[in-house]
Coordinates of C-alpha atoms in Angstrom, one line a residue:
Chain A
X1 CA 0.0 0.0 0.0
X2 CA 1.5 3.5 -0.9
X3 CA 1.7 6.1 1.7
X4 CA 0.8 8.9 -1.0
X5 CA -1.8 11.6 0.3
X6 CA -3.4 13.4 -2.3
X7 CA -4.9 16.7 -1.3
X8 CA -8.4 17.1 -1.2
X9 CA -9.2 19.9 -3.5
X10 CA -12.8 19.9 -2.3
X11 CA -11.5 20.9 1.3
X12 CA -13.2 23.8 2.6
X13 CA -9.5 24.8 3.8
X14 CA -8.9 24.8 -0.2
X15 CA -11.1 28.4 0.3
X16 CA -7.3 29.9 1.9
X17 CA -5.3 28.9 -0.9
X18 CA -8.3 30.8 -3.5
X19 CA -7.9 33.4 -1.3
X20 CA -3.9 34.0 -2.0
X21 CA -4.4 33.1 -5.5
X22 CA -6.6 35.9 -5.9
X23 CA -4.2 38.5 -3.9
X24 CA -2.1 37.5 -6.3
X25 CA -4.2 38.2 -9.1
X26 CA -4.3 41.5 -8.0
X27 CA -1.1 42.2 -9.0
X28 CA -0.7 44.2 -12.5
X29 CA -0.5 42.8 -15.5
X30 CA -1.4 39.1 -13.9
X31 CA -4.0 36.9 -16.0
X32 CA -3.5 33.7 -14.0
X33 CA -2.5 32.1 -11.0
X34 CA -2.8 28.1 -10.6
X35 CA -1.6 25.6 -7.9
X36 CA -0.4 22.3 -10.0
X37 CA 0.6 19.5 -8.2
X38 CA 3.0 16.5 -9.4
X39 CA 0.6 14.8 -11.9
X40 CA 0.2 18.1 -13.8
X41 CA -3.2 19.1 -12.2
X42 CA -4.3 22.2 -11.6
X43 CA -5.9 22.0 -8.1
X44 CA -6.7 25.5 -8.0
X45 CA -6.8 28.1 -10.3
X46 CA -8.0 31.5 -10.4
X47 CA -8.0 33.4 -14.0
X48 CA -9.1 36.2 -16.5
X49 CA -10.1 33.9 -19.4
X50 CA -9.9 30.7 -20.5
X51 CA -6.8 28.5 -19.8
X52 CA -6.7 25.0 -21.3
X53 CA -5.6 24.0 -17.3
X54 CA -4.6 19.9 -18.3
X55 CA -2.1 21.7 -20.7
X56 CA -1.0 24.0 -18.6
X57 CA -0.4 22.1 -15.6
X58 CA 1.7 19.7 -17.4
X59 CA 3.7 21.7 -18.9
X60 CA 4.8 24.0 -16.1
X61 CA 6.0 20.7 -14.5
X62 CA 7.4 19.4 -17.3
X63 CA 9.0 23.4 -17.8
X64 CA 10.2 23.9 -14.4
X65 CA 11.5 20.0 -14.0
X66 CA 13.7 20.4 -17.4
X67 CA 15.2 23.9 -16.2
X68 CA 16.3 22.0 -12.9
X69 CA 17.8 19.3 -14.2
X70 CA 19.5 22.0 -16.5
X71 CA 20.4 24.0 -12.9
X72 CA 21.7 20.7 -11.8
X73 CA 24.4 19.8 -14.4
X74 CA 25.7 23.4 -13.9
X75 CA 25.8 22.5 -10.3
X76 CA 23.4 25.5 -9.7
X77 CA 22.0 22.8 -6.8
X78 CA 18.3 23.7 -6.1
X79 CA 15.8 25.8 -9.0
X80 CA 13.5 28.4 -6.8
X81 CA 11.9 29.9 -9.9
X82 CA 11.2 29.6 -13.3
X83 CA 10.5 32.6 -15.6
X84 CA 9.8 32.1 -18.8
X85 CA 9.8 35.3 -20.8
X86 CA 7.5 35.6 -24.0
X87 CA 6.5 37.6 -26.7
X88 CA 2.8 38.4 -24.9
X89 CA 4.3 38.1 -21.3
X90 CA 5.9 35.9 -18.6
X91 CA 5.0 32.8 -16.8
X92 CA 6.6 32.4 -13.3
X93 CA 6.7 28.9 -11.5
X94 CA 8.0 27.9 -8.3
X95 CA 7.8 25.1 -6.0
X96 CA 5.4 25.1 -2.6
X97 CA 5.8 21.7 -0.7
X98 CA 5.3 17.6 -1.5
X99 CA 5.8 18.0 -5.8
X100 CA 3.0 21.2 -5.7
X101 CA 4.0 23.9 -7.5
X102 CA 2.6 27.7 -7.8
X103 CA 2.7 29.1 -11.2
X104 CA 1.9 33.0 -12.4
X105 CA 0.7 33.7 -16.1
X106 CA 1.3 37.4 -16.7
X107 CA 0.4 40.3 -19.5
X108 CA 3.5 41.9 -21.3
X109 CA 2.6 45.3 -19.2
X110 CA 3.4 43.1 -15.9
X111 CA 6.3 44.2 -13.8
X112 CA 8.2 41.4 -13.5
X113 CA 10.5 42.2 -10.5
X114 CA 7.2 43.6 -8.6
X115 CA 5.4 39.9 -9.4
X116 CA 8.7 37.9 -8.7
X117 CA 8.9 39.9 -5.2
X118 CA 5.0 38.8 -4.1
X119 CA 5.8 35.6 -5.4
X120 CA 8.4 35.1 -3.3
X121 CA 6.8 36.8 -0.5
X122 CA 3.6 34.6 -1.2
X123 CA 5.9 31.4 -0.9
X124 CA 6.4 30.4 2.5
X125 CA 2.9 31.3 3.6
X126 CA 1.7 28.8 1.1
X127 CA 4.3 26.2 2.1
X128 CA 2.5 26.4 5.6
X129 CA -0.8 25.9 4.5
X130 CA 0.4 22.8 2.3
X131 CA 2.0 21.0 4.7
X132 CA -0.7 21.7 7.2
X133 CA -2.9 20.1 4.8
X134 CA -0.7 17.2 3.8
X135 CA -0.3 16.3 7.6
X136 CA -3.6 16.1 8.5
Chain B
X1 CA -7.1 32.2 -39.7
X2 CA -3.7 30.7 -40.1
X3 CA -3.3 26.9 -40.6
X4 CA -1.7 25.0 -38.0
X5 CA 1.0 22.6 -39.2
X6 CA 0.5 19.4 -37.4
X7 CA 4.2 17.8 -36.3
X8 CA 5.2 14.0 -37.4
X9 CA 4.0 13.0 -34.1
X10 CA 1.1 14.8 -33.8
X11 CA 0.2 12.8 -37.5
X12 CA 1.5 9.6 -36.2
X13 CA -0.8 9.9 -32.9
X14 CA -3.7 10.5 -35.0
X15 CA -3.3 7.6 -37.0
X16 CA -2.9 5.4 -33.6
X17 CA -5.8 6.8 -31.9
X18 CA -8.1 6.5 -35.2
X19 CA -6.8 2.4 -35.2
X20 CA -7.7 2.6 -31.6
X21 CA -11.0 4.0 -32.1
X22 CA -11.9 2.1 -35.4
X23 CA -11.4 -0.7 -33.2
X24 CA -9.2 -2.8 -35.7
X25 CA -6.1 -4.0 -34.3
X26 CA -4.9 -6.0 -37.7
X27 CA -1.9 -3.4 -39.3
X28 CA -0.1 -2.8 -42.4
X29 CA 3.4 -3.7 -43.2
X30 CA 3.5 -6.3 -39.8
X31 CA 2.6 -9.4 -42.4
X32 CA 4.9 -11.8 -40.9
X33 CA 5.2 -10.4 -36.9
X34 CA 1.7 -9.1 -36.6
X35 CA 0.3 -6.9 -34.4
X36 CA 1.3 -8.3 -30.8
X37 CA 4.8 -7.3 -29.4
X38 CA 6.4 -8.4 -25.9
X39 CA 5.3 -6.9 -23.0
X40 CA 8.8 -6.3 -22.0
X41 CA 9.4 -3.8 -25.5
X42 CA 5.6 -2.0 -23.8
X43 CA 7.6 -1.7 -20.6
X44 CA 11.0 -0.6 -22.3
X45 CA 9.2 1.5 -23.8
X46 CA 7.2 2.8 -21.1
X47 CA 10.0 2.6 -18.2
X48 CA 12.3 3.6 -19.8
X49 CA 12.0 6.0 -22.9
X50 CA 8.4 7.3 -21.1
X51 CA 10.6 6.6 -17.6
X52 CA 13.7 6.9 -16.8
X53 CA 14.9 8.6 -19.8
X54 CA 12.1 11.4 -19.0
X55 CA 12.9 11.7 -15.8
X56 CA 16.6 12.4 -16.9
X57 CA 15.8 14.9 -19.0
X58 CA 13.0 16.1 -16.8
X59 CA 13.5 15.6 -13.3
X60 CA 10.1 15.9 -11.3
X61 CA 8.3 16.8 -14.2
X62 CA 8.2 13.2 -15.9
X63 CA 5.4 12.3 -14.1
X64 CA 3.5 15.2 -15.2
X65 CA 4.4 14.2 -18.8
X66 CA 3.2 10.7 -18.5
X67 CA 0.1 10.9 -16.4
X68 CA -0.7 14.1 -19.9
X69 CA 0.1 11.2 -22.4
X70 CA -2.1 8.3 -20.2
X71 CA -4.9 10.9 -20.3
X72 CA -4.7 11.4 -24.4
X73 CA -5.3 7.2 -24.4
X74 CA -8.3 7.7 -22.4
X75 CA -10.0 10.5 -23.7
X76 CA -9.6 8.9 -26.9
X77 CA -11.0 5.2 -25.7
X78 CA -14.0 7.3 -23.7
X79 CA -14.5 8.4 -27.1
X80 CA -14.8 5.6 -28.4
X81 CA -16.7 3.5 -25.6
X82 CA -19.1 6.4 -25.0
X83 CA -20.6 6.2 -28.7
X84 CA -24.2 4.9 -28.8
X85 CA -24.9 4.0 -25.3
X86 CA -27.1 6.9 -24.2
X87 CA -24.9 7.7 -21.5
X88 CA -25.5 4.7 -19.4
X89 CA -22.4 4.0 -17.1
X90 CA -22.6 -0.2 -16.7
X91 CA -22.3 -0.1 -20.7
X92 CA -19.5 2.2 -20.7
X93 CA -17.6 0.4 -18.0
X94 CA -18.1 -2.7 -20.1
X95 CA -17.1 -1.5 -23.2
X96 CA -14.0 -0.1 -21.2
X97 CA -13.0 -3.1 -19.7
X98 CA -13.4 -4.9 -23.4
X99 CA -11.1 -2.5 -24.8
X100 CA -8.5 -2.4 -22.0
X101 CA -8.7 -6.3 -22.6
X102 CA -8.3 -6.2 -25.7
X103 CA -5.6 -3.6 -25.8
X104 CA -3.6 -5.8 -23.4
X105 CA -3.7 -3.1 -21.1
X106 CA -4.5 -4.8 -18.0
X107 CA -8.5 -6.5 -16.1
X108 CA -9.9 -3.6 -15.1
X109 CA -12.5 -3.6 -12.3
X110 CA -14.6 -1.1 -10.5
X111 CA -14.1 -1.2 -7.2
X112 CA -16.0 1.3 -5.8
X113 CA -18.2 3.8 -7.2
X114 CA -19.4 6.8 -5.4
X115 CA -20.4 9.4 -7.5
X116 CA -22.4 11.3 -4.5
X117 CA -18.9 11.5 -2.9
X118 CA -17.6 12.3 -6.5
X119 CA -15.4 9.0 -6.0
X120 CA -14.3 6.1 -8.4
X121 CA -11.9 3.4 -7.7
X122 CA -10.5 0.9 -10.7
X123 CA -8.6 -1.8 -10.3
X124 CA -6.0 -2.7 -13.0
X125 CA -5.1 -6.8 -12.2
X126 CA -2.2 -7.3 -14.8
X127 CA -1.5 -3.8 -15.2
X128 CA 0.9 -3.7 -18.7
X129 CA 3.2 -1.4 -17.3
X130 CA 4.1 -3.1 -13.9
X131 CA 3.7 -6.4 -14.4
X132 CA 7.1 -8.6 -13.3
X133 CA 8.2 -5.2 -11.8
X134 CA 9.1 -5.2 -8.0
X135 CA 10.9 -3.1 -5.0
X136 CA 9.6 0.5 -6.2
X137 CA 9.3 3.2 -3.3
X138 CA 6.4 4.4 -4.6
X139 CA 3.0 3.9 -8.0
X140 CA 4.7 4.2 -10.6
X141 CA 1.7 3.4 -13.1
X142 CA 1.3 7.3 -13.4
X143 CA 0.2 6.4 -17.5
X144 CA -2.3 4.5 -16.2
X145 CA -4.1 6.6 -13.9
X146 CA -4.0 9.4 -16.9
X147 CA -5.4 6.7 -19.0
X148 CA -8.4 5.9 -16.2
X149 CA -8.7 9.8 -15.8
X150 CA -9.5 10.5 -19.4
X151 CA -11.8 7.7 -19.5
X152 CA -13.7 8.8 -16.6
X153 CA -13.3 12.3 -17.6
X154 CA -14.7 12.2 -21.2
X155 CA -18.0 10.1 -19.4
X156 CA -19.1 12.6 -16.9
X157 CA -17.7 15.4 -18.9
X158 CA -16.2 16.9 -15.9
X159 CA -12.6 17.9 -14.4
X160 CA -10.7 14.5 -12.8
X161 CA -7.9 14.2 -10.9
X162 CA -6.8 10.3 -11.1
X163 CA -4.7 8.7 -8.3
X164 CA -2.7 5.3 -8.3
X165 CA -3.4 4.5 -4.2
X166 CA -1.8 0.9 -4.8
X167 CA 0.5 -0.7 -7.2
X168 CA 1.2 -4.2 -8.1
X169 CA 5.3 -3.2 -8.1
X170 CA 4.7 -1.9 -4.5
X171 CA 3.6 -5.4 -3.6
X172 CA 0.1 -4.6 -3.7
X173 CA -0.5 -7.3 -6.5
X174 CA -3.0 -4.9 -8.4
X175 CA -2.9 -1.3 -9.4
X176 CA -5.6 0.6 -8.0
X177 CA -6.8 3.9 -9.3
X178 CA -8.8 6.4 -7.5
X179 CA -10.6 8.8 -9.4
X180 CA -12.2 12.5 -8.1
X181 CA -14.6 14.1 -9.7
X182 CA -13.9 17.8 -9.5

């Protein structure tokens, strides 16, 4: 029998983590902001328009898993972030606890130092909550 | 609007799916081998290009990757299980559990369905990916419960999240999937 512990999206706790996904949302030029956890899902999600989320989620694992092993062989040790600049904006990932990770989809007007800063400030308040959650 | 080029693989998966889905397993240019190939070329395949290979390339996000490619195999055999049955869920299960017979894929079995606590659990028995396979620390069937969660998913039409709870390389001598409806 595994000891895996999936987190119960449909936990009325799951109302905290909306509620710092939509502070974050609040932030200029941000269109997105999604929870994904290890499989690729998007457990919670709050955004402007429509998001394809299973293609999403995947891919900012897959994303954010290839630029760490990339980190790795430059022996740059552990990835914090992932920013991925494009030609209509940015998308920001970054790890939370257990394989979950918190990603940012942004508009090219977005200040990116500004969204990297609440991101990072956002972090450890989100690791708490997650680990609360995956304890219990 | 401007065309979109499909890749080679994008082609190549079409044409799989659409043998899938026409439900004919005979193929071309396989006169003297056939259609059937060892399970342990499935599992190369699977544990090791889909795998380890991934994961080198990868790191945490292979899973991601493998449980997206399960899923494309499911929605696609949802697809096809969910034609002409009026949405009745004891057809569709049976028609699923044909295919994934058929397919090799493993026995699948409901083993519990809840759908007023938005639950589903299948059981794989002979699960293609991790049969023979032993000593893993923890499911590594993650194509499988993509697989499950696009099947369930195309059925109720809704958001899924599928989890492999037990695994027959953990010990567990099945693969079992649990399935939340979101």
């Amino acid at each position: 029998m595994s000891n895996i512990h999936p987190l119960d999206t449909r936990k009325s706790q799951s109302g905290e983590i909306d509620a710092i996904l939509r502070n974050l949302m609040g932030i200029q030029g941000v269109s997105a902001a999604a929870i994904v956890d290890n499989d690729g899902f998007v457990t919670h999600i709050q955004r402007d328009s429509e998001i394809n989320t299973d293609a999403i989620g995947a891919s900012v694992q897959v994303v954010f898993g290839a630029a760490a092993r990339a980190a790795q062989h430059v022996g740059h040790h552990a990835t914090n972030m992932v920013i991925c600049e494009n030609a209509e904006g940015f998308i920001l990932s970054t790890p939370v606890e257990a394989g979950f990770m918190l990603a940012l989809v942004t508009q090219r007007d977005a200040l990116l130092g500004r969204v990297r800063f609440e991101l990072k400030e956002t972090i450890p308040v989100l690791k708490k909550l997650f680990s609360h959650y995956l304890t219990h | 609007m401007p065309q979109i080029q499909k890749t080679d693989y994008q082609i190549a998966q079409q044409q799989i799916l659409d043998g899938i889905i026409s439900g004919e397993f005979d193929i071309e240019n396989r006169r003297d081998l056939g259609p059937m190939i060892p399970i342990r070329l499935f599992q190369a395949l699977r544990m090791v290009a889909l795998g380890s290979n991934v994961e080198d390339i990868l790191g945490q996000g292979a899973p991601s990757l493998v449980y997206h490619s399960g899923q494309s195999l499911g929605l696609a055999m949802g697809q096809l299980a969910a034609a002409n049955i009026d949405k009745d869920l004891e057809t569709y299960v049976g028609k699923i559990k044909l295919l994934c017979r058929q397919l090799s894929i493993g026995l699948v079995v409901p083993d519990r369905v809840d759908l007023n606590a938005g639950v589903l659990e299948l059981r794989v028995d002979e699960c293609v990916s991790c049969a023979g396979i032993h000593n893993v620390s923890a499911p590594i069937c993650h194509f499988e419960a993509g697989m499950v969660g696009g099947i369930v998913k195309t059925f109720f039409n809704r958001n899924v999240k599928a989890t492999e709870t037990k695994c027959n390389a953990l010990g567990d001598k099945t693969c079992l999937i649990r399935v939340d409806l979101i």
